[in-house]
mmCIF file of C-alpha atoms in Angstrom:
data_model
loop_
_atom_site.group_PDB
_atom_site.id
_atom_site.type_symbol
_atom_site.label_atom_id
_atom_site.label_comp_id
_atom_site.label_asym_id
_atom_site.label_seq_id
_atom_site.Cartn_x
_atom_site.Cartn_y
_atom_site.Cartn_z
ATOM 1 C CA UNK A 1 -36.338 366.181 38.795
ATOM 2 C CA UNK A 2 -32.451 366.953 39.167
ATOM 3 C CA UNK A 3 -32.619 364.550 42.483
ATOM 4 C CA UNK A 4 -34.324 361.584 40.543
ATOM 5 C CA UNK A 5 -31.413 362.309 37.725
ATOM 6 C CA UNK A 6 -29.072 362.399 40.422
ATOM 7 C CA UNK A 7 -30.268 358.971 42.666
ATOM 8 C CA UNK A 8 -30.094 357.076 38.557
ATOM 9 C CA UNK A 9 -26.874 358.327 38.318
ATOM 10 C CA UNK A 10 -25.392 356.888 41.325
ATOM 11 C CA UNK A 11 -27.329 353.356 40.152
ATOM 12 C CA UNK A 12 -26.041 353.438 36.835
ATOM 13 C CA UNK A 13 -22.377 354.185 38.228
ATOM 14 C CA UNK A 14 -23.397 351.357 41.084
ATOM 15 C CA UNK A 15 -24.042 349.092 38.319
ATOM 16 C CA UNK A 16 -21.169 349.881 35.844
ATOM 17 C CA UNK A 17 -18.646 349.090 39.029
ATOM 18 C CA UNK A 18 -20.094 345.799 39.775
ATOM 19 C CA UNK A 19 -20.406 344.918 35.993
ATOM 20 C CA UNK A 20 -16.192 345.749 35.966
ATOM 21 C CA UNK A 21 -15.884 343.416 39.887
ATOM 22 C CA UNK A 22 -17.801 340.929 38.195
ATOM 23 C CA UNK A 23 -15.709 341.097 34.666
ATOM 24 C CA UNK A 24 -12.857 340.002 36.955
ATOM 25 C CA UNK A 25 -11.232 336.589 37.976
ATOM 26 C CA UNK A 26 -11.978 335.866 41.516
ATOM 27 C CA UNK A 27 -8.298 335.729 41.875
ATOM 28 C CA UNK A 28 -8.310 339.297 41.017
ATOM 29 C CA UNK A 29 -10.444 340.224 43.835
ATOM 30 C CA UNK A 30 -8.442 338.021 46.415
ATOM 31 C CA UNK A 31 -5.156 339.749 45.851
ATOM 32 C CA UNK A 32 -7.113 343.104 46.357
ATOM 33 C CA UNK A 33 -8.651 342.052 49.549
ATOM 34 C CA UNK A 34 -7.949 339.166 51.215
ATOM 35 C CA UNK A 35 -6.482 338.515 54.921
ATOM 36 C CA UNK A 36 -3.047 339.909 55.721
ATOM 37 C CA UNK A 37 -2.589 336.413 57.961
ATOM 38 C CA UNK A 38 -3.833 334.716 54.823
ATOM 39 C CA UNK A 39 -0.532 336.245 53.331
ATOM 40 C CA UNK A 40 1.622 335.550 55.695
ATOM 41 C CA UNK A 41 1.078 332.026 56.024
ATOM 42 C CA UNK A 42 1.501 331.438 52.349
ATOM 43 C CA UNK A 43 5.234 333.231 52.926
ATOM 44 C CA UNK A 44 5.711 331.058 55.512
ATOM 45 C CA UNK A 45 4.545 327.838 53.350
ATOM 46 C CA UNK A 46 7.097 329.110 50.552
ATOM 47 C CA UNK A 47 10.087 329.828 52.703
ATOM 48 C CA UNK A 48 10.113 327.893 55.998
ATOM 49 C CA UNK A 49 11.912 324.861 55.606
ATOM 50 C CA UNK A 50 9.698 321.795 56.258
ATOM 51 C CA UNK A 51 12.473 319.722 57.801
ATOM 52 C CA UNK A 52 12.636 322.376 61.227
ATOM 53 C CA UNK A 53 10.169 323.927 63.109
ATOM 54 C CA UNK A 54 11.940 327.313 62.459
ATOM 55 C CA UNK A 55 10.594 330.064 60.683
ATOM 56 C CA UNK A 56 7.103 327.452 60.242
ATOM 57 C CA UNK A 57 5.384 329.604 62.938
ATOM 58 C CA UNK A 58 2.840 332.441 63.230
ATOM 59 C CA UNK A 59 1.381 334.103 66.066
ATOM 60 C CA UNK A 60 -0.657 336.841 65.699
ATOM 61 C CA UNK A 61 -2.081 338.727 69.128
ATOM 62 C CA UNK A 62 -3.526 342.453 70.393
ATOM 63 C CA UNK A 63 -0.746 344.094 71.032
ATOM 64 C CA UNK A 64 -2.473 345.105 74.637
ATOM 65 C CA UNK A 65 -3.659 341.729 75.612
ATOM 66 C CA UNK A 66 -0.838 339.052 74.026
ATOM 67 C CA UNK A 67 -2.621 336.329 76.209
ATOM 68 C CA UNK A 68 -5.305 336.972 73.397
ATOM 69 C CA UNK A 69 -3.503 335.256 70.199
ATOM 70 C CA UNK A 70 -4.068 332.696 67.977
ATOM 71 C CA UNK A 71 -0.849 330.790 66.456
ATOM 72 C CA UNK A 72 -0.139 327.985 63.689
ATOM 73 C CA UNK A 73 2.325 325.857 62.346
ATOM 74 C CA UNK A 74 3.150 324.042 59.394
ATOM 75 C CA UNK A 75 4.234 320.531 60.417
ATOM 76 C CA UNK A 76 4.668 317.204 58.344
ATOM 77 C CA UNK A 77 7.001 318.502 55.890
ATOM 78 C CA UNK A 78 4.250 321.221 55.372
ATOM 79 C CA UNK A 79 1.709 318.848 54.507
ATOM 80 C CA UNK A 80 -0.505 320.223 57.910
ATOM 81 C CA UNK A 81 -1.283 322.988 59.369
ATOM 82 C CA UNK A 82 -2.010 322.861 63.503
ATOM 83 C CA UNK A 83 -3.514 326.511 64.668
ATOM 84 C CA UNK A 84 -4.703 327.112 68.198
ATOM 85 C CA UNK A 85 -6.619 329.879 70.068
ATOM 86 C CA UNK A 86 -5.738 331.180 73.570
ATOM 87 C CA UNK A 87 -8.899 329.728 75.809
ATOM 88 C CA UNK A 88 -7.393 331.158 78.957
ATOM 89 C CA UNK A 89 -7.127 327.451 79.865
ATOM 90 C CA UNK A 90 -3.411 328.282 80.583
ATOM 91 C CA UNK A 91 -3.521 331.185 82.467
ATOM 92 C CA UNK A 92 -4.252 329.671 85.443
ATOM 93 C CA UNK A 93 -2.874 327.001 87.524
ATOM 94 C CA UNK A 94 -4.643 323.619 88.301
ATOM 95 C CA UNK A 95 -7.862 324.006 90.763
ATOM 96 C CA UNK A 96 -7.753 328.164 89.968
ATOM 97 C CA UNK A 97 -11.063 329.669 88.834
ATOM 98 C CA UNK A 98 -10.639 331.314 85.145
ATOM 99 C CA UNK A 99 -9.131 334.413 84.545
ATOM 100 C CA UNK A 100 -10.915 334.623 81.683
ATOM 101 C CA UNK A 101 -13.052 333.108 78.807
ATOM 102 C CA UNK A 102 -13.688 333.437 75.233
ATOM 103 C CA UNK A 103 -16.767 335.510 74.645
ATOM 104 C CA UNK A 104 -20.351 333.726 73.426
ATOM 105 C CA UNK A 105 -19.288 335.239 69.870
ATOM 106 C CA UNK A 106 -15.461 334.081 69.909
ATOM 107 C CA UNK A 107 -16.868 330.606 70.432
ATOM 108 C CA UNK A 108 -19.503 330.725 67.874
ATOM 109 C CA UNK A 109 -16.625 332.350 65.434
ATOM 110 C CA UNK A 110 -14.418 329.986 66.484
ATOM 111 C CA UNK A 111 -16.983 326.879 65.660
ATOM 112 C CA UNK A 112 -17.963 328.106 62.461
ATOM 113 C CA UNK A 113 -14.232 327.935 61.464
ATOM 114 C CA UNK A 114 -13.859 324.384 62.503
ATOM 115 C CA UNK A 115 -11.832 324.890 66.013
ATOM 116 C CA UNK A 116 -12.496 322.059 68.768
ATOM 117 C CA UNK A 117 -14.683 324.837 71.220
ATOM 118 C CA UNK A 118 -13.736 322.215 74.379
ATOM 119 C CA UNK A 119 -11.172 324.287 76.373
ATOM 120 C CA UNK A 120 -11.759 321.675 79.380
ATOM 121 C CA UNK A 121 -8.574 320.648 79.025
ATOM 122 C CA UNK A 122 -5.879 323.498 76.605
ATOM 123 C CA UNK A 123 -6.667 325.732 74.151
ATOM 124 C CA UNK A 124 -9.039 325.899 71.354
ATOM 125 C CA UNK A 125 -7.753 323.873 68.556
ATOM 126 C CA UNK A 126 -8.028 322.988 64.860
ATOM 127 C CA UNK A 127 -5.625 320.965 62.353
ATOM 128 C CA UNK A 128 -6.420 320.550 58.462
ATOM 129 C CA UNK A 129 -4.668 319.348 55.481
ATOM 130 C CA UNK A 130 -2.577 322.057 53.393
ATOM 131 C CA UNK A 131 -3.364 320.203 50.409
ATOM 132 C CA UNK A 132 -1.779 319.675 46.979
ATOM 133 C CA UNK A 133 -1.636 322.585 45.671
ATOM 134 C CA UNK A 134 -1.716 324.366 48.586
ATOM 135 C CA UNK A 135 -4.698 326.034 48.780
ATOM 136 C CA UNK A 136 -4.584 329.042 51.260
ATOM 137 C CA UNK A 137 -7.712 330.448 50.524
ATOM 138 C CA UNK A 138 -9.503 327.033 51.928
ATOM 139 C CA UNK A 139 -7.121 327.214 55.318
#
């Protein structure tokens, strides 16, 4: 009997937490847990000035395998965002075989987020609209 008062407990505790997540704004649960890239790129959006290409840019890679990275920029007086994904298209020189290739679950990762998978001919690629407001949590 003590483990069945126990196990409702832990449900009624379970229940009285989510009652509290749900009580809050979704904004509220952003701030807590969102993407440290997600923040950065807002910082960038608020401070880089959107008549340069300095201080516009983010590249974020392993630090063991920097041929590994994904990068973006704000361009268009920070009315677009262009981001890109190493393909390994670049590591090689014309006629070379591949030194290496995005895994079957990059690409699928990749294509879910919107990135152009075709790395025939560069890297893997995707370009959206910041929007007005800017609206990070959509990028």
């Amino acid at each position: 009997m003590a483990g069945r008062a126990n196990v409702l407990w832990i449900v009624a505790a379970m229940m009285a937490n989510s009652a509290a997540i749900a009580g809050d704004s979704f904004r509220d649960l952003q701030v807590a847990y969102r993407c440290e890239v997600v923040r950065r790129l807002e910082q960038i959006y608020a401070t880089g000035d959107p008549k340069s290409d300095r201080n516009r840019y983010l590249a974020v890679s392993p630090a063991n395998r920097p041929e590994h990275y994904v990068q973006c920029i704000f361009h268009d007086a920070n009315t677009e965002v262009y981001c890109e994904a190493a393909s390994g298209f670049y590591l090689t020189k014309p006629n070379e075989p591949r030194r290496f290739r995005a895994s079957a679950a990059t690409m699928a990762a990749l294509a879910k987020l919107g990135f152009d998978t075709d790395d025939s001919a560069g890297n893997f690629k995707i370009e959206r609209a910041v929007g007005k407001p800017a609206d990070f949590n959509a990028l």
